[in-house]
mmCIF file of C-alpha atoms in Angstrom:
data_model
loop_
_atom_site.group_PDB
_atom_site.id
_atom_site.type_symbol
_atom_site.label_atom_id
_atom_site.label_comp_id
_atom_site.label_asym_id
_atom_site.label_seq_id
_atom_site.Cartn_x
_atom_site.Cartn_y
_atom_site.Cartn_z
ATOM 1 C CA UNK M 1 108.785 126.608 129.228
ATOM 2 C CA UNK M 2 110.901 125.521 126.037
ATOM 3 C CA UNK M 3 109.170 122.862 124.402
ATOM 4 C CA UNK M 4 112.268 120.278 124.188
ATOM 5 C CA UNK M 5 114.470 120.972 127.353
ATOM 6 C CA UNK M 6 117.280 120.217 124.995
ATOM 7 C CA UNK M 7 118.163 120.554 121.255
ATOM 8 C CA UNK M 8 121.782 119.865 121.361
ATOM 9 C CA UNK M 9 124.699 120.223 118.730
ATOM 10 C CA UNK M 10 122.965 119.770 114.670
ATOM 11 C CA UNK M 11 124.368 119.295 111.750
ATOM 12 C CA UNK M 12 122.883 119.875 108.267
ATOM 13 C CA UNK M 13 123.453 117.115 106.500
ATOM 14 C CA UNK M 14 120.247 115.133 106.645
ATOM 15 C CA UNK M 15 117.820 118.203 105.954
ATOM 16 C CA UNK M 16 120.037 119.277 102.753
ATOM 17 C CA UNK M 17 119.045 115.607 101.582
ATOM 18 C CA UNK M 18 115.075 116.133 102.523
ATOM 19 C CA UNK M 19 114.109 118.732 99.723
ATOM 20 C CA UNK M 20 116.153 117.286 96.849
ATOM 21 C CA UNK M 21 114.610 116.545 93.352
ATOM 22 C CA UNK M 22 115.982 113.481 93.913
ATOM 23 C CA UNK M 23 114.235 112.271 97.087
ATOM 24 C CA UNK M 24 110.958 113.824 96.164
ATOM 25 C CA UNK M 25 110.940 111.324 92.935
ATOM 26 C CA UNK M 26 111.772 108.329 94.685
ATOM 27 C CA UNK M 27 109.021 109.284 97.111
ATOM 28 C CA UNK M 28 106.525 108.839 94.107
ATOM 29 C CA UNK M 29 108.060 106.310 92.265
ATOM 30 C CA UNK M 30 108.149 103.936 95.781
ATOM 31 C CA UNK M 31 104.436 105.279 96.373
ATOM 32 C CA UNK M 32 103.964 103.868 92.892
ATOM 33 C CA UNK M 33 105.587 100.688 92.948
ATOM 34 C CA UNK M 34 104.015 100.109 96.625
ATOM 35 C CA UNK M 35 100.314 100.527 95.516
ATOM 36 C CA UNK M 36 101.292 97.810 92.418
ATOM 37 C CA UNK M 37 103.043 95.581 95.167
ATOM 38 C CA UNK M 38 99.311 96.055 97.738
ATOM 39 C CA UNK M 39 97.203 95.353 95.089
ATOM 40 C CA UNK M 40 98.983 92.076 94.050
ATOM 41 C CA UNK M 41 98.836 91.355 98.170
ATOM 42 C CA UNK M 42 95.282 91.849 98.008
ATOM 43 C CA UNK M 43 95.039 88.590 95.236
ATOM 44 C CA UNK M 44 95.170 86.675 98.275
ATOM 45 C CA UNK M 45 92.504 88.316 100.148
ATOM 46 C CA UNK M 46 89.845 86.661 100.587
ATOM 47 C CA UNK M 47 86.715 88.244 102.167
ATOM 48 C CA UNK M 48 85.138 84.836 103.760
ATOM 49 C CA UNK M 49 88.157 84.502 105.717
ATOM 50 C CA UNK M 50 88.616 87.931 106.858
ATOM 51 C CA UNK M 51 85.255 88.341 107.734
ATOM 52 C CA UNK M 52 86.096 85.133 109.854
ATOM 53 C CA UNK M 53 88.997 86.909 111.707
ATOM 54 C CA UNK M 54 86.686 89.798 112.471
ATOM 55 C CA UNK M 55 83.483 87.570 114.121
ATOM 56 C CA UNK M 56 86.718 85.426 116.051
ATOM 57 C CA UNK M 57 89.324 88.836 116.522
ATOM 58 C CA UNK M 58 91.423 87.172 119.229
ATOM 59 C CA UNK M 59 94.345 87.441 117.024
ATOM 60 C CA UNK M 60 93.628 90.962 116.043
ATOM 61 C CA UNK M 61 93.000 91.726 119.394
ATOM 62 C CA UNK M 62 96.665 90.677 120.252
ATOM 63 C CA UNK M 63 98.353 92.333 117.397
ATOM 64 C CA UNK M 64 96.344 95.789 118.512
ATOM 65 C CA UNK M 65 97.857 94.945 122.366
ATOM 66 C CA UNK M 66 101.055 94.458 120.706
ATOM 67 C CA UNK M 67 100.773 97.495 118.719
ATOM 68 C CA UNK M 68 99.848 100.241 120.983
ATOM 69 C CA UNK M 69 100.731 98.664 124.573
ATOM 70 C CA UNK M 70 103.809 97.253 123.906
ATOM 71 C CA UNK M 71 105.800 99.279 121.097
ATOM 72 C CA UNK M 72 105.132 103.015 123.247
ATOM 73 C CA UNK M 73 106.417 101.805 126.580
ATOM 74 C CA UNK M 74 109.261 99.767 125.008
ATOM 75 C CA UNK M 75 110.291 102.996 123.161
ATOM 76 C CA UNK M 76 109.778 105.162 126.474
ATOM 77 C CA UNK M 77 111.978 102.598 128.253
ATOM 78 C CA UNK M 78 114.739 102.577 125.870
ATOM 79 C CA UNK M 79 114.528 105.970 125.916
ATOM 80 C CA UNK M 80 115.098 106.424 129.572
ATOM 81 C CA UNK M 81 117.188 103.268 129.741
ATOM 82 C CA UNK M 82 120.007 104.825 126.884
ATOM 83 C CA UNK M 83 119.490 108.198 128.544
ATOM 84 C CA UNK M 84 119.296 109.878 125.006
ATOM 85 C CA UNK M 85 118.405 113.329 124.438
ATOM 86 C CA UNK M 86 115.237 114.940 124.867
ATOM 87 C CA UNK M 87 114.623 115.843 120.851
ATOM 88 C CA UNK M 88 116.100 112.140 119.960
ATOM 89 C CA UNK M 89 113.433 110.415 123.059
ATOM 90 C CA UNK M 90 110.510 112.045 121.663
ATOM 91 C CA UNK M 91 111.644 110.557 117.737
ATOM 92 C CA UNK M 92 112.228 107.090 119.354
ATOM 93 C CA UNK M 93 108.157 107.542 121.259
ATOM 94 C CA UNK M 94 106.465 108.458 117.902
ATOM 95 C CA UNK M 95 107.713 105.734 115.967
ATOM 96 C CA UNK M 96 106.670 103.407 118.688
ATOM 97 C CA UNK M 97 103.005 104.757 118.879
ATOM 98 C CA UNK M 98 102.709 104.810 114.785
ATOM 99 C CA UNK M 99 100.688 102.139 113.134
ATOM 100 C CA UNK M 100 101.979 98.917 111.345
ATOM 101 C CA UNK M 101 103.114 99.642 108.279
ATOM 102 C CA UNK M 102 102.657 97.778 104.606
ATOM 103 C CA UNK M 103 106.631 96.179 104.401
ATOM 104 C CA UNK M 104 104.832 93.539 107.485
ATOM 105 C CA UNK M 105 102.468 92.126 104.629
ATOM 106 C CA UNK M 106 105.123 91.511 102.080
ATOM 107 C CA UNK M 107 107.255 89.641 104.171
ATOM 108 C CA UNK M 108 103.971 87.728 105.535
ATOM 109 C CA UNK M 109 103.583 86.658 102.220
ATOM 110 C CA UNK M 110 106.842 85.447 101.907
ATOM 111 C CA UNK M 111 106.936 83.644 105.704
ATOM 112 C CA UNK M 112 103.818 82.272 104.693
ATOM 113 C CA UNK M 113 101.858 83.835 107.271
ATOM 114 C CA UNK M 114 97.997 84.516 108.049
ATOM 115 C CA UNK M 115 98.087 87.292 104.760
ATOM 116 C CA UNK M 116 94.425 87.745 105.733
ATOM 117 C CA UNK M 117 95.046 88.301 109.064
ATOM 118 C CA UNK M 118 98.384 90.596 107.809
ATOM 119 C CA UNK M 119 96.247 92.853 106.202
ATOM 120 C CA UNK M 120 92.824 93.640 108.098
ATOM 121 C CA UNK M 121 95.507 94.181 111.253
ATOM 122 C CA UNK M 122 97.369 96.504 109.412
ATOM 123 C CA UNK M 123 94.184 98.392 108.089
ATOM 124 C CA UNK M 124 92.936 98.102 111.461
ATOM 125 C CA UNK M 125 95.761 99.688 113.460
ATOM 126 C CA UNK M 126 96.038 102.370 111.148
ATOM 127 C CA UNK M 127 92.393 103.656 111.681
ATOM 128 C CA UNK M 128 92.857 103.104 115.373
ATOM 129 C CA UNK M 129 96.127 105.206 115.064
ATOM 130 C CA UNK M 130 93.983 108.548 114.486
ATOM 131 C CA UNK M 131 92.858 108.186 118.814
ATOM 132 C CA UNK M 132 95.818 105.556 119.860
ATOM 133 C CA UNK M 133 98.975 107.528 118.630
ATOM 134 C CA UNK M 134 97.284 110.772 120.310
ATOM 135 C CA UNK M 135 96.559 109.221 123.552
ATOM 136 C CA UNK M 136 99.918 107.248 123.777
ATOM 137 C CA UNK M 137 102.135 110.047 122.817
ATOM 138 C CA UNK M 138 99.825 112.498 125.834
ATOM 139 C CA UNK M 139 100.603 109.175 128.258
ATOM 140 C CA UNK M 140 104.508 108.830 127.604
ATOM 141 C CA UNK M 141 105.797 112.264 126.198
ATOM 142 C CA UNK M 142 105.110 114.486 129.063
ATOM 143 C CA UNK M 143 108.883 113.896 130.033
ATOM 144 C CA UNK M 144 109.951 115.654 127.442
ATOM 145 C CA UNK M 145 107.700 117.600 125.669
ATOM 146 C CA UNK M 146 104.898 119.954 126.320
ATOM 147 C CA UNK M 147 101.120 118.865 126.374
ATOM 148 C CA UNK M 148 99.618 119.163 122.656
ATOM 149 C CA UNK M 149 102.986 120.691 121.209
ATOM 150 C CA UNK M 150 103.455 117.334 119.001
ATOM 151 C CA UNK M 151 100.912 117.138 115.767
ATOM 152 C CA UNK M 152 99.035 113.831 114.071
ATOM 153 C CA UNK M 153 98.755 113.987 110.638
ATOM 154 C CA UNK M 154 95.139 113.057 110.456
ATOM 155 C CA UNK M 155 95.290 113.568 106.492
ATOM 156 C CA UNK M 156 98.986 111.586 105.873
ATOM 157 C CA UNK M 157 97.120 108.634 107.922
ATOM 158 C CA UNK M 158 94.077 109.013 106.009
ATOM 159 C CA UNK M 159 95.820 108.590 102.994
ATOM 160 C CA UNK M 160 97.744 105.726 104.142
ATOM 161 C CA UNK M 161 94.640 103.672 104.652
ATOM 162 C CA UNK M 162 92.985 104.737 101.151
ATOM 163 C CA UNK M 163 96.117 103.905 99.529
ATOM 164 C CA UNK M 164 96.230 100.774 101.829
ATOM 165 C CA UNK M 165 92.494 99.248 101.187
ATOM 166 C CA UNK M 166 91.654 100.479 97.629
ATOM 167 C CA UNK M 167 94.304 98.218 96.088
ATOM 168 C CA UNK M 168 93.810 96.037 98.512
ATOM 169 C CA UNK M 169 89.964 95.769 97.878
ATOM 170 C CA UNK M 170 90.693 95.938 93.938
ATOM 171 C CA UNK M 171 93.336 92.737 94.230
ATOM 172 C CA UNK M 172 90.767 90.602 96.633
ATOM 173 C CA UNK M 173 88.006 91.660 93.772
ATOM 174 C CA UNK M 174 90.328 89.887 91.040
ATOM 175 C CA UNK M 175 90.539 87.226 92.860
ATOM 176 C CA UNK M 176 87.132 86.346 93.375
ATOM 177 C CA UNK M 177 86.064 86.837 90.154
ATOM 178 C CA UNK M 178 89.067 85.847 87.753
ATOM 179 C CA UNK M 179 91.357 83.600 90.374
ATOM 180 C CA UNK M 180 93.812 82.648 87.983
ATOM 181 C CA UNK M 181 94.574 85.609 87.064
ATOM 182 C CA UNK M 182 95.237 86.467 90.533
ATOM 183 C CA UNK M 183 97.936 84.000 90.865
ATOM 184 C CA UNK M 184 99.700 85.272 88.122
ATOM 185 C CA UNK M 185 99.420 88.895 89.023
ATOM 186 C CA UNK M 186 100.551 87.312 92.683
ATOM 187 C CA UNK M 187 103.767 85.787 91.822
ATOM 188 C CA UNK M 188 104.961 89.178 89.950
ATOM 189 C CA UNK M 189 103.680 91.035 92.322
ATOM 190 C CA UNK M 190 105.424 89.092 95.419
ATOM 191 C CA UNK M 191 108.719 89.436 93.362
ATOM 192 C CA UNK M 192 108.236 92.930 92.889
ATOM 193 C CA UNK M 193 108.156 93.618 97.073
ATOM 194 C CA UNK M 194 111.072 92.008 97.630
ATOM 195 C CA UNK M 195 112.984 94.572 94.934
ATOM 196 C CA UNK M 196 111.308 97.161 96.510
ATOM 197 C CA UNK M 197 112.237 96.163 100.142
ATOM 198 C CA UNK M 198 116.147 96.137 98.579
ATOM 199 C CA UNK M 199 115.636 99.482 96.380
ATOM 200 C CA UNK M 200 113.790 101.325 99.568
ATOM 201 C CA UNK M 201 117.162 99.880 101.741
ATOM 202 C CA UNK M 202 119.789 101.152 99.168
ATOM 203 C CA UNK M 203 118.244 104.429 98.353
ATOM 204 C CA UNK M 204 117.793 105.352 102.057
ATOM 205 C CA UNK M 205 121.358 104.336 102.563
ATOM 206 C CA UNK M 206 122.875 106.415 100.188
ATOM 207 C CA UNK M 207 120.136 109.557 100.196
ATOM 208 C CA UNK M 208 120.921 109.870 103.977
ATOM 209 C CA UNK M 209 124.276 108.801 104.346
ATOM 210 C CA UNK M 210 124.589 111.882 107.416
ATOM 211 C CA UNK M 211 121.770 109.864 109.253
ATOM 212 C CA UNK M 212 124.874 107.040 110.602
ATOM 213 C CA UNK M 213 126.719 110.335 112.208
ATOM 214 C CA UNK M 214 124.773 110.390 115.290
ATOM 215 C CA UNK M 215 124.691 109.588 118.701
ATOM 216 C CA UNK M 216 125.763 105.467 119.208
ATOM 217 C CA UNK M 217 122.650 105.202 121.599
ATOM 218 C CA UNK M 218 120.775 106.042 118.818
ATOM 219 C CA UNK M 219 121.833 103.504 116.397
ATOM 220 C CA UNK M 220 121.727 101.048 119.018
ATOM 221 C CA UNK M 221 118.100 101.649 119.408
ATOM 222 C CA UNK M 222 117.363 101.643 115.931
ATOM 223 C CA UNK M 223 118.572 98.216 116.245
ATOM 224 C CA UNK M 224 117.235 96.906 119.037
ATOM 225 C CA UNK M 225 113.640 98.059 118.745
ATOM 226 C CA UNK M 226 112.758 96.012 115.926
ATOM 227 C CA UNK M 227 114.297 93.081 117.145
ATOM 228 C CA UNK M 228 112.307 93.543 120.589
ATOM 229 C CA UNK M 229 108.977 94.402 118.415
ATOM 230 C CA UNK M 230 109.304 90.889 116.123
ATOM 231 C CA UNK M 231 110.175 88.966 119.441
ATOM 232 C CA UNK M 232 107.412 90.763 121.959
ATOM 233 C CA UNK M 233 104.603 89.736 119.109
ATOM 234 C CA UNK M 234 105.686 86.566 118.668
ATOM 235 C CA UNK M 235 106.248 85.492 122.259
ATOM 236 C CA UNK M 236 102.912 86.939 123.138
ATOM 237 C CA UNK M 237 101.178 84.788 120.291
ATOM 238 C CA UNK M 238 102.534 81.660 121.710
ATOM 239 C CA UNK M 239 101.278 82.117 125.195
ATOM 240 C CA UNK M 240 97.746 82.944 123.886
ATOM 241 C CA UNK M 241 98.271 79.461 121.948
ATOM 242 C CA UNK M 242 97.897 80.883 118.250
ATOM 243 C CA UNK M 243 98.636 78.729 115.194
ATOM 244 C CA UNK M 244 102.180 79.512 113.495
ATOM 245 C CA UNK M 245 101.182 81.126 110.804
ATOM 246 C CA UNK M 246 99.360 83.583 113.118
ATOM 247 C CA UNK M 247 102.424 83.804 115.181
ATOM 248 C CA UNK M 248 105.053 85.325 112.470
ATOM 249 C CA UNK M 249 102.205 87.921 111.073
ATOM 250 C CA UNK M 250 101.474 89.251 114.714
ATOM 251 C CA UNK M 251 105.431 89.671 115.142
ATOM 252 C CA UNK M 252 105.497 91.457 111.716
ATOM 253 C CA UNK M 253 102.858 93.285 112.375
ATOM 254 C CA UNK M 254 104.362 94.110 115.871
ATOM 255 C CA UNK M 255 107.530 95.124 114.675
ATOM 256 C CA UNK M 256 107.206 96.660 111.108
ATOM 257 C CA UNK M 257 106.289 100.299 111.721
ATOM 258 C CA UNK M 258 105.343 102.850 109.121
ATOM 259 C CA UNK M 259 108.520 105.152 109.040
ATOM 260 C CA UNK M 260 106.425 107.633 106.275
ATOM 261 C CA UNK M 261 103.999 108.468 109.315
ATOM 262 C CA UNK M 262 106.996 109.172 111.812
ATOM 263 C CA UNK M 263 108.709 111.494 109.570
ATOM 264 C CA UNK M 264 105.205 113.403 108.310
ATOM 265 C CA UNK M 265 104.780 113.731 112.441
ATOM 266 C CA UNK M 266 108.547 115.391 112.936
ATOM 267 C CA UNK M 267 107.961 117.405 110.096
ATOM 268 C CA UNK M 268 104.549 118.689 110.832
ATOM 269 C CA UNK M 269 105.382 119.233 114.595
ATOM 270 C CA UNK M 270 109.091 120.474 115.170
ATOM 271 C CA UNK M 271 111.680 123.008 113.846
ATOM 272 C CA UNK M 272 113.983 122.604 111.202
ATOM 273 C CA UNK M 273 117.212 122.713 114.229
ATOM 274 C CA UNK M 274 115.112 120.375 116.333
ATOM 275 C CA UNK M 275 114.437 117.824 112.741
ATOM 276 C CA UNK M 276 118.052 117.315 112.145
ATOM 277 C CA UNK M 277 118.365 115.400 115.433
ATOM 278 C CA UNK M 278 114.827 113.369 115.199
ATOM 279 C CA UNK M 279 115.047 112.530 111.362
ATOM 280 C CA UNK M 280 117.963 110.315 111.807
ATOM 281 C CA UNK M 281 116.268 107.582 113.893
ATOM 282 C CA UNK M 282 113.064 106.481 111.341
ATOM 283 C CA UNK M 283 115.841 106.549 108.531
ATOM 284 C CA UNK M 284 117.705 104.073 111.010
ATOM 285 C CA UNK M 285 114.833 102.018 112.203
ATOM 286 C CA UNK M 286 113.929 101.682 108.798
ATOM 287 C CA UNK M 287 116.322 100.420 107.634
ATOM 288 C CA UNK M 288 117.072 98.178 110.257
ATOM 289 C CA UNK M 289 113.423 96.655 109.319
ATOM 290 C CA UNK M 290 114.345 96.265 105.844
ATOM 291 C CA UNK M 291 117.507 94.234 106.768
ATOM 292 C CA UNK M 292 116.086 92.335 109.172
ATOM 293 C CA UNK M 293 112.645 91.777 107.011
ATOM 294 C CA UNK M 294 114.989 90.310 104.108
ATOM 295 C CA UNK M 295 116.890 88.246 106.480
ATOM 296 C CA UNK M 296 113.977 86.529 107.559
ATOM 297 C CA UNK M 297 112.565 85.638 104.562
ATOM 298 C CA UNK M 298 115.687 84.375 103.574
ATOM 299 C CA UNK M 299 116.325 82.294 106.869
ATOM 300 C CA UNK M 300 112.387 80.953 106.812
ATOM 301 C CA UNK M 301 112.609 80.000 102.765
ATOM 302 C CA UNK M 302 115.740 78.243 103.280
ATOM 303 C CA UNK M 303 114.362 76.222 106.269
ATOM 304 C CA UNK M 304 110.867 75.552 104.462
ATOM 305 C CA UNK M 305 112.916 73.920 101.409
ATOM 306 C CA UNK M 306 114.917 71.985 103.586
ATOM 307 C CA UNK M 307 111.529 70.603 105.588
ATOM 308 C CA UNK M 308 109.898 70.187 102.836
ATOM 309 C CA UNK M 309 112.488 67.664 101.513
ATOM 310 C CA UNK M 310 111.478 63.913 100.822
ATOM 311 C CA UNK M 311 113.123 60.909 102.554
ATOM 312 C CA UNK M 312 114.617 60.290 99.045
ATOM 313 C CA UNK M 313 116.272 63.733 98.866
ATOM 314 C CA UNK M 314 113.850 65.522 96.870
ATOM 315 C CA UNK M 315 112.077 68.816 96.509
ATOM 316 C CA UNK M 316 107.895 69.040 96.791
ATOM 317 C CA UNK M 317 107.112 71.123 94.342
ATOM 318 C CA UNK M 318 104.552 73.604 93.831
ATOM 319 C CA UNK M 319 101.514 72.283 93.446
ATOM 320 C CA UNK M 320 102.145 69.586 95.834
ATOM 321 C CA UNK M 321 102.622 71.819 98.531
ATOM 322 C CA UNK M 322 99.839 73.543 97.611
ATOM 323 C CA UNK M 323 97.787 70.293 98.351
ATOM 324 C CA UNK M 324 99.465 69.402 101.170
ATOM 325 C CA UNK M 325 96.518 68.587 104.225
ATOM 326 C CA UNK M 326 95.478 71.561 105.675
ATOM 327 C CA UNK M 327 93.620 71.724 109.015
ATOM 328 C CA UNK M 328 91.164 74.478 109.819
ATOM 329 C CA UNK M 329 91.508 75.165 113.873
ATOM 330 C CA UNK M 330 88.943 78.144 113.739
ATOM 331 C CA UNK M 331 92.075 80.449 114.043
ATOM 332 C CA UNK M 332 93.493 79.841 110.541
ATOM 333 C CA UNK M 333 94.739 77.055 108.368
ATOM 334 C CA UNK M 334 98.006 74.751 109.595
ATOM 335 C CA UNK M 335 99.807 73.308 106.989
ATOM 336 C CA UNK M 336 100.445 69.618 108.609
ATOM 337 C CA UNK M 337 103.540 69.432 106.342
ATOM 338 C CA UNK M 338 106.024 71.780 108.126
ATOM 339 C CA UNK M 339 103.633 72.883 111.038
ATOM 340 C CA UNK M 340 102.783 70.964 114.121
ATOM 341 C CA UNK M 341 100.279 69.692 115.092
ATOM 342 C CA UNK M 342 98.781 71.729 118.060
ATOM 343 C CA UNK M 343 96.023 69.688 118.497
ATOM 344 C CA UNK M 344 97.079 66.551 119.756
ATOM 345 C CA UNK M 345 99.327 68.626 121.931
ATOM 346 C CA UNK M 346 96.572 70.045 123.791
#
């Protein structure tokens, strides 16, 4: 038995662009900028509060639901649903059983979500990944691909997670001992993720301009699945009656996949005629995150200015907003001046 039924018609174009000079340097130079932009995230760690989340994990335990229940059988239904090839299905299945990946906590920070919560989730899922993205791919890929034929890189998630919790342990370690420091290093560091977000957006744009020349079920699932991954997270933290803040990190965290895991699974696990097909579709759901990541922060900063107005017209600044009443519900901190009040709803 052939291990995809069907391989179809390939072109070149995107494999010519995997083993340039070029694309090898931006790998390091993003892998670079990345741990700089994770260790500035992790000036907002702080331990008391994450051990919090782990003695109360009800909103972990949602974003782990979210992760590995509903991302694999949302990809296996679009698959089915768009009726796309065999070799594309089994792209769109892996990057719905990878772990969340680190693009969720930058635009946490700048959504002002649960950053705490952002990043033990996200160091959480990818740990779990090593059993959950073997067992989900064995439950949904039978369709299309033989038993054991598709390989987890144990080693590319392992270094994932050190390159994940070392800066982020280093960051959270500034900011307990030297916090104003931390604040600094924050703010240039929060800048700095947003220019990577755009820089990660353009370069994959123009290094795999051949990914766009696909199938149109493809593209349209590249587009889709994100949307359906930010709105399944969020919809499922409302019903379990989680505080805002909690809400928009568990649809982050729901939706923002890590693409480098995909593509280290396709290569690892297919041929080079079967990659040219599967490549395209984490280049295209990547960068359908990244546009719809910086669209979000710019819709949510636009509304918290305007919320945040006075009656006379003018702007809180700063440090007031930073002072604003905050309420501690046992599932995080509400900020009273743009978030309701849940409690005397209830």
């Amino acid at each position: 038995m052939k291990r995809i039924i069907d391989v179809g018609q390939v072109s070149n174009t995107t494999l010519e662009g995997l083993g340039t000079t070029l694309h090898q340097a931006l790998n390091i130079v993003l892998t670079m900028l990345l741990a700089v932009v994770v260790f500035a995230l992790g000036c907002t760690v702080e331990i008391g509060k994450v051990l919090s989340h782990v003695r109360r994990p009800w909103g972990i335990l949602i974003g782990i639901f979210c992760q590995f229940g509903i991302m694999p059988l949302t990809a296996f239904l679009l698959a089915l649903t768009l009726n796309v090839r065999p070799v594309q299905a089994i792209a769109i299945l892996i990057m719905g059983c990878c772990p969340g990946g680190t693009i969720s906590n930058i635009i946490t920070y700048w959504i002002d979500g649960d950053m705490d919560l952002s990043i033990t989730m996200t160091s959480l899922s990818t740990i779990l990944a090593m059993g959950m993205m073997p067992l989900c791919l064995l439950v949904y890929s039978q369709s299309w691909v033989e038993t054991g034929s598709i390989r987890v890189p144990y080693m590319q998630i392992g270094i994932t997670l050190v390159t994940l919790i070392v800066p982020v342990a280093g960051g959270a370690f500034v900011n307990y001992k030297w916090p104003k420091a931390a604040k600094v290093i924050l703010k240039v560091g929060s800048v700095m993720g947003c220019v990577l977000l755009t820089v990660v957006g353009v370069a994959s744009a123009l290094l795999y301009r051949g990914s766009w020349n696909t199938d149109a079920s493809m593209v349209i699932v590249g587009l889709i699945f994100p949307i359906i991954g930010f709105t399944a997270g969020f919809a499922i933290s409302i019903l379990a009656r989680q505080p805002w803040p909690r809400c928009r990190t568990i649809a982050l965290e729901t939706g923002a996949q890590n693409v480098q895991i995909c593509t280290t699974v396709l290569q690892l696990s297919f041929s080079p005629q079967e990659l040219v097909q599967m490549f395209t579709f984490p280049l295209i759901y990547g960068s359908f995150q990244f546009t719809f990541g910086l669209l979000m922060i710019a819709v949510y900063q636009i509304y918290k200015r305007i919320s945040t107005r006075k009656s006379d017209g003018s702007v809180l600044p700063d440090h007031a907003l930073q002072s604003c009443p905050r309420d501690n519900t046992g599932q995080g901190e509400v900020n009273r001046s743009f978030e309701p009040d849940w409690s005397s709803a209830n």
